[in-house]
Short mmCIF file of C-alpha atoms and ligand atoms in Angstrom, two decimals:
data_model
loop_
_atom_site.label_atom_id
_atom_site.label_comp_id
_atom_site.label_asym_id
_atom_site.label_seq_id
_atom_site.Cartn_x
_atom_site.Cartn_y
_atom_site.Cartn_z
CA MET A 1 15.69 -40.63 24.68
CA GLY A 2 13.58 -43.52 23.50
CA LEU A 3 11.43 -41.19 21.45
CA ASP A 4 11.52 -41.26 17.70
CA LEU A 5 13.00 -37.82 17.54
CA PRO A 6 14.31 -36.70 14.22
CA GLN A 7 17.98 -35.87 13.90
CA GLY A 8 18.85 -32.49 15.27
CA GLY A 9 15.70 -32.39 17.32
CA ILE A 10 13.96 -29.70 15.34
CA TYR A 11 11.43 -31.18 13.02
CA HIS A 12 11.73 -29.44 9.73
CA ILE A 13 8.61 -28.97 7.65
CA SER A 14 10.21 -29.91 4.34
CA VAL A 15 11.33 -33.22 5.84
CA LEU A 16 7.84 -33.71 7.18
CA ARG A 17 6.40 -33.11 3.79
CA ARG A 18 8.61 -35.62 2.06
CA VAL A 19 8.34 -38.38 4.60
CA PHE A 20 4.62 -38.16 5.20
CA ALA A 21 3.32 -37.19 1.79
CA PHE A 22 1.68 -40.58 1.50
CA VAL A 23 0.08 -40.15 4.90
CA PHE A 24 -1.68 -37.11 3.57
CA VAL A 25 -3.42 -39.20 0.95
CA LEU A 26 -4.47 -41.58 3.70
CA THR A 27 -5.86 -38.78 5.85
CA LEU A 28 -8.10 -37.73 3.01
CA LEU A 29 -9.57 -41.20 2.97
CA PHE A 30 -9.60 -41.78 6.72
CA PRO A 31 -9.96 -38.50 8.63
CA ALA A 32 -8.37 -38.31 12.06
CA THR A 33 -9.99 -37.05 15.27
CA LEU A 34 -8.25 -34.83 17.77
CA ARG A 35 -9.10 -36.50 21.07
CA LYS A 36 -7.11 -34.75 23.72
CA VAL A 37 -4.99 -31.70 24.35
CA SER A 38 -2.62 -31.79 27.29
CA LEU A 39 0.27 -29.87 28.71
CA GLU A 40 3.31 -31.14 30.58
CA ALA A 41 5.75 -28.82 32.27
CA GLY A 42 9.33 -30.02 31.98
CA PRO A 43 12.39 -28.53 33.66
CA SER A 44 13.73 -26.98 30.47
CA TYR A 45 10.72 -26.95 28.23
CA THR A 46 6.97 -27.14 28.07
CA ARG A 47 5.40 -30.01 26.19
CA VAL A 48 2.02 -29.77 24.48
CA ILE A 49 0.54 -33.08 23.42
CA PHE A 50 -2.19 -33.53 20.86
CA THR A 51 -3.61 -37.04 21.00
CA LEU A 52 -5.36 -38.23 17.86
CA SER A 53 -7.28 -41.23 16.63
CA SER A 54 -4.75 -41.69 13.85
CA ARG A 55 -1.73 -39.96 12.47
CA ALA A 56 -2.55 -36.75 10.65
CA LYS A 57 -0.29 -34.68 8.48
CA VAL A 58 0.64 -31.43 10.20
CA ARG A 59 2.15 -28.12 9.38
CA THR A 60 3.49 -25.69 11.95
CA GLY A 61 4.53 -22.10 11.99
CA LYS A 62 5.04 -18.98 14.03
CA ILE A 63 2.97 -15.83 14.04
CA ARG A 64 3.80 -12.61 15.80
CA TYR A 65 0.68 -10.85 16.93
CA ARG A 66 1.15 -7.53 18.71
CA ASP A 67 3.35 -8.43 21.67
CA LYS A 68 2.54 -12.11 21.57
CA VAL A 69 4.18 -15.05 19.89
CA LEU A 70 1.75 -17.55 18.48
CA LEU A 71 2.70 -21.01 17.40
CA TYR A 72 0.21 -22.82 15.25
CA ILE A 73 -0.11 -26.42 14.25
CA ASP A 74 -2.50 -27.37 11.47
CA PHE A 75 -3.84 -30.91 11.42
CA TYR A 76 -4.85 -31.96 7.94
CA GLY A 77 -7.91 -34.12 7.46
CA THR A 78 -8.70 -33.90 11.17
CA PHE A 79 -11.93 -33.32 13.05
CA PRO A 80 -12.33 -32.15 16.63
CA GLY A 81 -13.35 -34.86 19.07
CA ARG A 82 -14.69 -34.15 22.52
CA ILE A 83 -12.31 -31.32 23.22
CA ARG A 84 -12.71 -27.77 24.36
CA SER A 85 -12.09 -24.86 22.03
CA ARG A 86 -9.87 -23.11 24.56
CA TYR A 87 -7.43 -24.28 27.21
CA TYR A 88 -6.01 -21.77 29.67
CA TYR A 89 -2.82 -22.12 31.70
CA SER A 90 -1.62 -19.70 34.33
CA SER A 91 1.84 -20.74 35.49
CA SER A 92 3.33 -21.76 32.15
CA PRO A 93 4.98 -20.04 29.20
CA VAL A 94 1.97 -21.40 27.33
CA LYS A 95 -0.90 -19.09 28.17
CA MET A 96 -3.63 -20.55 26.05
CA ILE A 97 -4.30 -23.13 23.38
CA ARG A 98 -7.12 -22.43 21.03
CA ILE A 99 -8.58 -25.06 18.72
CA SER A 100 -10.61 -24.09 15.71
CA ARG A 101 -11.53 -25.22 12.25
CA LYS A 102 -9.17 -23.47 9.86
CA ASP A 103 -11.09 -24.61 6.85
CA ARG A 104 -12.77 -27.76 5.66
CA ARG A 105 -9.47 -29.60 5.46
CA ARG A 106 -7.70 -28.31 8.51
CA LEU A 107 -8.05 -28.12 12.25
CA ARG A 108 -5.82 -25.45 13.73
CA ALA A 109 -4.38 -25.36 17.21
CA VAL A 110 -2.90 -22.02 18.18
CA ILE A 111 -0.52 -21.95 21.13
CA TYR A 112 -0.28 -18.53 22.77
CA LEU A 113 3.09 -17.97 24.38
CA SER A 114 4.63 -15.36 26.57
CA ARG A 115 7.97 -16.07 24.97
CA LEU A 116 9.49 -18.46 22.54
CA GLY A 117 12.99 -19.63 21.86
CA LYS A 118 13.19 -22.83 19.87
CA TYR A 119 10.47 -25.37 19.46
CA ARG A 120 10.27 -28.83 18.01
CA VAL A 121 7.37 -30.84 16.68
CA PHE A 122 7.41 -34.60 16.42
CA PHE A 123 5.15 -37.62 16.28
CA LEU A 124 4.80 -40.43 18.82
CA PRO A 125 2.90 -43.62 18.03
CA SER A 126 0.41 -45.61 20.12
CA PRO A 127 -1.57 -43.68 20.86
CA PRO A 128 -0.89 -41.37 17.91
CA ARG A 129 0.33 -38.07 19.31
CA TRP A 130 1.78 -34.93 17.89
CA VAL A 131 4.08 -33.36 20.43
CA VAL A 132 5.22 -29.75 20.54
CA ASP A 133 8.13 -28.99 22.83
CA ILE A 134 8.57 -25.34 23.57
CA PHE A 135 11.87 -24.05 24.83
CA PRO A 136 11.61 -20.67 26.47
CA GLY A 137 13.61 -17.84 24.96
CA GLN A 138 15.56 -15.48 27.12
CA GLY A 139 12.45 -13.46 27.73
CA GLU A 140 10.98 -10.90 25.44
CA LEU A 141 10.66 -7.99 27.75
CA THR A 142 12.96 -5.54 26.07
CA LEU A 143 12.37 -4.41 22.55
CA SER A 144 15.83 -5.52 21.45
CA ARG A 145 15.21 -9.05 22.61
CA GLN A 146 11.75 -9.04 21.16
CA LEU A 147 13.10 -8.01 17.82
CA GLY A 148 16.21 -10.11 18.13
CA LEU A 149 18.11 -7.42 16.36
CA LYS A 150 21.80 -6.83 16.29
CA ILE A 151 22.58 -4.41 13.57
CA LYS A 152 25.85 -4.82 11.74
CA LYS A 153 25.09 -4.61 8.07
CA ILE A 154 23.00 -1.94 6.38
CA VAL A 155 21.86 -1.88 2.78
CA ILE A 156 21.28 1.53 1.25
CA ASP A 157 19.22 1.58 -1.91
CA PRO A 158 19.59 4.69 -4.07
CA GLY A 159 16.33 4.73 -6.04
CA HIS A 160 16.16 4.32 -9.81
CA GLY A 161 19.28 4.44 -12.03
CA GLY A 162 20.22 3.87 -15.65
CA LYS A 163 17.21 4.02 -18.00
CA ASP A 164 15.03 4.82 -15.00
CA SER A 165 15.81 8.43 -14.09
CA GLY A 166 13.13 8.74 -11.44
CA CYS A 167 11.63 12.20 -11.38
CA VAL A 168 13.31 14.96 -13.36
CA ASN A 169 13.36 18.71 -12.87
CA ARG A 170 14.01 19.93 -16.39
CA GLU A 171 14.62 23.57 -15.48
CA LEU A 172 17.43 22.66 -13.12
CA ARG A 173 18.43 19.61 -15.18
CA LEU A 174 18.27 17.58 -12.04
CA GLU A 175 17.45 13.88 -12.04
CA GLU A 176 16.35 11.93 -9.02
CA LYS A 177 18.73 9.04 -9.76
CA TYR A 178 21.80 11.28 -9.36
CA VAL A 179 20.56 13.13 -6.28
CA VAL A 180 19.71 9.94 -4.38
CA LEU A 181 23.00 8.27 -5.34
CA ASP A 182 24.91 11.24 -3.97
CA ILE A 183 22.95 11.20 -0.69
CA SER A 184 23.42 7.43 -0.43
CA LEU A 185 27.19 7.64 -0.90
CA ILE A 186 27.46 10.23 1.89
CA LEU A 187 25.22 8.15 4.14
CA LYS A 188 27.39 5.11 3.42
CA ALA A 189 30.53 7.00 4.45
CA LEU A 190 28.88 8.19 7.69
CA LEU A 191 27.73 4.69 8.65
CA GLU A 192 31.06 3.09 7.73
CA ALA A 193 32.85 5.59 9.92
CA ASP A 194 30.72 4.22 12.76
CA GLY A 195 31.88 0.69 12.03
CA TYR A 196 28.81 -0.57 10.18
CA GLU A 197 29.15 -2.65 7.09
CA VAL A 198 27.32 -0.94 4.26
CA VAL A 199 26.17 -2.34 0.93
CA LEU A 200 24.77 -0.13 -1.81
CA THR A 201 22.33 -1.69 -4.29
CA ARG A 202 24.05 0.45 -6.91
CA GLU A 203 27.17 2.57 -6.72
CA ASP A 204 26.83 4.17 -10.11
CA ASP A 205 24.24 5.09 -12.71
CA ARG A 206 22.85 1.70 -13.62
CA PHE A 207 19.43 0.15 -13.85
CA ILE A 208 18.60 -2.40 -11.16
CA PRO A 209 15.15 -4.06 -11.09
CA LEU A 210 13.24 -3.41 -7.88
CA SER A 211 13.03 -7.08 -6.94
CA ARG A 212 16.79 -7.46 -7.24
CA ARG A 213 17.33 -4.63 -4.78
CA THR A 214 15.48 -6.55 -2.07
CA ALA A 215 17.32 -9.71 -3.09
CA ILE A 216 20.64 -7.91 -2.62
CA ALA A 217 19.55 -6.98 0.89
CA ASN A 218 18.39 -10.51 1.73
CA ASN A 219 21.37 -12.26 0.17
CA SER A 220 23.90 -10.05 1.87
CA GLY A 221 22.30 -10.87 5.22
CA ALA A 222 21.65 -7.21 5.90
CA ASP A 223 20.01 -6.10 9.14
CA LEU A 224 18.46 -2.91 7.78
CA PHE A 225 17.31 -1.74 4.40
CA ILE A 226 16.81 1.89 3.49
CA SER A 227 15.67 3.08 0.09
CA ILE A 228 16.28 6.72 -0.77
CA HIS A 229 14.09 8.70 -3.14
CA VAL A 230 13.11 12.19 -4.16
CA ASN A 231 9.43 13.04 -4.34
CA TRP A 232 7.33 14.56 -7.11
CA ALA A 233 3.85 16.12 -7.15
CA SER A 234 1.94 17.72 -10.00
CA ASN A 235 1.27 20.68 -7.74
CA PRO A 236 4.59 22.57 -7.45
CA SER A 237 3.66 24.04 -4.08
CA VAL A 238 3.65 20.59 -2.46
CA ARG A 239 6.79 20.13 -0.38
CA GLY A 240 8.22 18.32 2.57
CA ILE A 241 9.72 15.07 3.76
CA GLU A 242 7.97 11.76 4.27
CA THR A 243 9.10 8.27 5.20
CA PHE A 244 7.33 5.04 4.31
CA TYR A 245 7.30 1.50 5.53
CA LEU A 246 5.73 -1.41 3.74
CA ASN A 247 2.02 -1.73 4.32
CA LEU A 248 -1.29 -1.54 2.55
CA ALA A 249 -1.72 2.09 1.72
CA ALA A 250 -4.47 3.66 3.73
CA ASP A 251 -4.73 6.92 1.86
CA PRO A 252 -4.66 7.84 -1.84
CA GLU A 253 -1.68 10.15 -1.40
CA ALA A 254 0.52 7.32 -0.06
CA GLU A 255 -0.72 5.12 -2.88
CA ARG A 256 0.24 7.78 -5.38
CA VAL A 257 3.82 7.88 -4.08
CA ALA A 258 3.95 4.09 -4.10
CA ALA A 259 2.63 3.92 -7.67
CA LYS A 260 5.35 6.35 -8.78
CA GLU A 261 8.13 4.31 -7.19
CA ASN A 262 6.63 1.01 -8.34
CA GLU A 263 6.61 2.02 -11.98
CA TYR A 264 9.38 -0.38 -12.96
CA SER A 265 8.15 -3.38 -10.98
CA GLY A 266 5.93 -4.64 -13.79
CA LYS A 267 3.21 -5.27 -11.22
CA THR A 268 -0.10 -3.51 -10.82
CA LEU A 269 -1.12 -2.12 -7.47
CA SER A 270 -3.90 -4.68 -7.09
CA GLN A 271 -1.50 -7.53 -7.92
CA MET A 272 0.82 -6.19 -5.29
CA LYS A 273 -1.90 -5.86 -2.71
CA GLY A 274 -2.68 -9.53 -3.20
CA LEU A 275 0.97 -10.36 -2.83
CA LEU A 276 1.26 -8.14 0.19
CA LYS A 277 -1.68 -9.67 2.02
CA LYS A 278 0.07 -13.02 1.87
CA ILE A 279 3.35 -11.83 3.25
CA VAL A 280 2.32 -9.01 5.51
CA MET A 281 2.36 -11.23 8.59
CA ASN A 282 5.93 -12.20 7.99
CA GLU A 283 7.27 -8.75 7.35
CA LYS A 284 8.99 -6.79 9.99
CA ILE A 285 6.27 -4.17 9.88
CA ARG A 286 6.54 -3.09 13.47
CA GLU A 287 10.28 -2.66 13.35
CA SER A 288 10.07 -0.92 10.00
CA LYS A 289 7.49 1.50 11.32
CA LEU A 290 9.74 2.34 14.25
CA MET A 291 12.72 2.87 11.96
CA ALA A 292 10.61 5.03 9.65
CA ARG A 293 9.62 7.19 12.61
CA LYS A 294 13.18 7.59 13.83
CA VAL A 295 14.47 8.48 10.37
CA GLN A 296 11.63 10.92 9.73
CA ILE A 297 11.97 12.74 13.06
CA SER A 298 15.73 12.96 12.79
CA LEU A 299 15.78 14.04 9.15
CA VAL A 300 13.18 16.76 9.64
CA GLY A 301 14.80 17.89 12.90
CA ASN A 302 18.28 18.01 11.41
CA LEU A 303 17.20 19.99 8.35
CA ARG A 304 15.13 22.45 10.41
CA ASN A 305 18.34 23.57 12.10
CA TYR A 306 19.30 25.08 8.75
CA TYR A 307 15.97 25.43 6.95
CA PRO A 308 13.23 26.24 9.49
CA ASP A 309 10.48 25.98 6.88
CA VAL A 310 10.95 22.25 6.24
CA ARG A 311 7.58 20.53 6.20
CA ASP A 312 7.03 17.26 8.04
CA LEU A 313 4.69 15.04 6.02
CA GLY A 314 5.02 12.21 8.52
CA VAL A 315 5.34 8.46 8.38
CA ARG A 316 3.01 6.25 6.41
CA GLY A 317 2.59 2.71 5.25
CA ALA A 318 2.39 2.05 1.54
CA PRO A 319 2.79 -0.92 -0.79
CA PHE A 320 6.28 -0.30 -2.14
CA PHE A 321 7.50 -3.11 -4.30
CA VAL A 322 11.13 -2.47 -3.39
CA LEU A 323 10.37 -3.08 0.29
CA MET A 324 8.40 -6.23 -0.37
CA GLY A 325 10.01 -9.46 0.68
CA ALA A 326 12.79 -7.71 2.56
CA GLU A 327 13.62 -9.87 5.55
CA MET A 328 14.83 -6.98 7.67
CA PRO A 329 13.35 -3.71 8.89
CA SER A 330 13.08 -1.58 5.78
CA VAL A 331 11.96 1.92 4.96
CA LEU A 332 11.76 4.26 2.01
CA VAL A 333 12.53 7.95 2.46
CA GLU A 334 11.27 10.65 0.13
CA VAL A 335 13.77 13.31 1.08
CA SER A 336 12.18 16.35 -0.65
CA PHE A 337 10.14 17.31 -3.72
CA LEU A 338 11.98 17.85 -6.97
CA SER A 339 8.74 19.39 -8.26
CA ASN A 340 8.89 22.19 -5.69
CA PRO A 341 11.13 25.03 -6.94
CA GLN A 342 12.69 25.78 -3.57
CA GLU A 343 13.28 22.18 -2.57
CA ALA A 344 14.67 21.46 -6.04
CA GLU A 345 17.16 24.32 -5.59
CA ARG A 346 18.15 22.83 -2.26
CA LEU A 347 18.51 19.34 -3.70
CA LYS A 348 20.94 20.78 -6.21
CA ASP A 349 23.12 22.04 -3.37
CA PRO A 350 25.69 19.44 -2.22
CA LEU A 351 25.53 20.86 1.30
CA TYR A 352 21.78 20.18 1.49
CA ARG A 353 22.34 16.61 0.32
CA ALA A 354 25.00 16.13 2.98
CA ARG A 355 22.57 17.45 5.60
CA VAL A 356 19.90 15.08 4.34
CA ALA A 357 22.36 12.20 4.60
CA SER A 358 23.39 13.15 8.11
CA GLY A 359 19.74 13.46 9.17
CA ILE A 360 19.02 9.95 7.91
CA TYR A 361 22.21 8.70 9.53
CA ARG A 362 21.18 10.05 12.92
CA GLY A 363 17.75 8.51 12.52
CA ILE A 364 19.29 5.10 11.84
CA GLU A 365 21.54 5.57 14.87
CA GLU A 366 18.52 6.41 17.03
CA PHE A 367 16.71 3.34 15.80
CA ILE A 368 19.68 1.07 16.48
CA LYS A 369 20.09 2.56 19.95
CA GLU A 370 16.49 1.78 20.73
CA VAL A 371 16.34 -1.75 19.40
CA GLU A 372 19.67 -2.75 20.86
CA GLY A 373 18.58 -1.25 24.14
CA LYS A 374 21.61 1.00 24.49
ZN1 ZN B 401 11.88 7.56 -6.67
#
């Protein structure tokens, strides 16, 4: 092509870092100026060109913001020249380019796209230019395409285990770890019968650290992660079903549930909030919220066929350690309260557990139907 394109075309950040580490030192000494921003429409891709006074170290990444895909490119040690802060384009996959100071060291260009498939970033000399080629995706109109989901493998995480019993109803001699394992095993059988591949984070009564549970999900390349728990409240009259997705807890009640389930993480809530703020952009929050809704509606609906008094406590976001860092849509279901005498009695009944499992199963099915656009 005559361009100094890296092998494979896609410019990988780690390669960038290694090759141009020394350039970074130079940019600190001799700051670059961003002189020009231009756009070229190609037949198969759109090219954005940033012309500079000298080569600057860059870092790029993707951000999903509501329904938009944002691509950013940070120029280190770079100052804005005579350029506008916003560039608008009407008949291009690139809708807008916004230039702003990220901090004292960085100038950030954000490219707003209607859709994004692959992209590549590379440098061209004389004049020094950073080039971003954007290849359109197949369109992001349907939810399934937007999410890029094809669900084959599901990880079910029975909460607690081993030395960690979870909550315990002493009168009924019922421990959360056994109840949730039983529900998980039934759910596994239901999903496997449908042709899904299912991985359990534990198949027996053993202790598994929370972080390893997420790692199991990530390492197995799972498409969905569902953690199953039984709830507990100091007030025995509290009852019902609630489903959580990972988020900063908005209300104290959600935080309370999260604190209970986080007990074995070895992290404080404030430590986790810090951690969460960093990763929240990368998490599949939107998808997880949708899955949480589907599971909640289906579970409550299914149980109400047999137990009309089942209380719907809704869907909420909370900072659950076990959901943190999961690379797939992930939810945590609190299937009933072991602290409520009636719900505890029900949890003891294998038929109730089977109905809980089938309610969750239908919720997962509903979610898959929606994201795969079936
Ligand atoms: Zn639990």
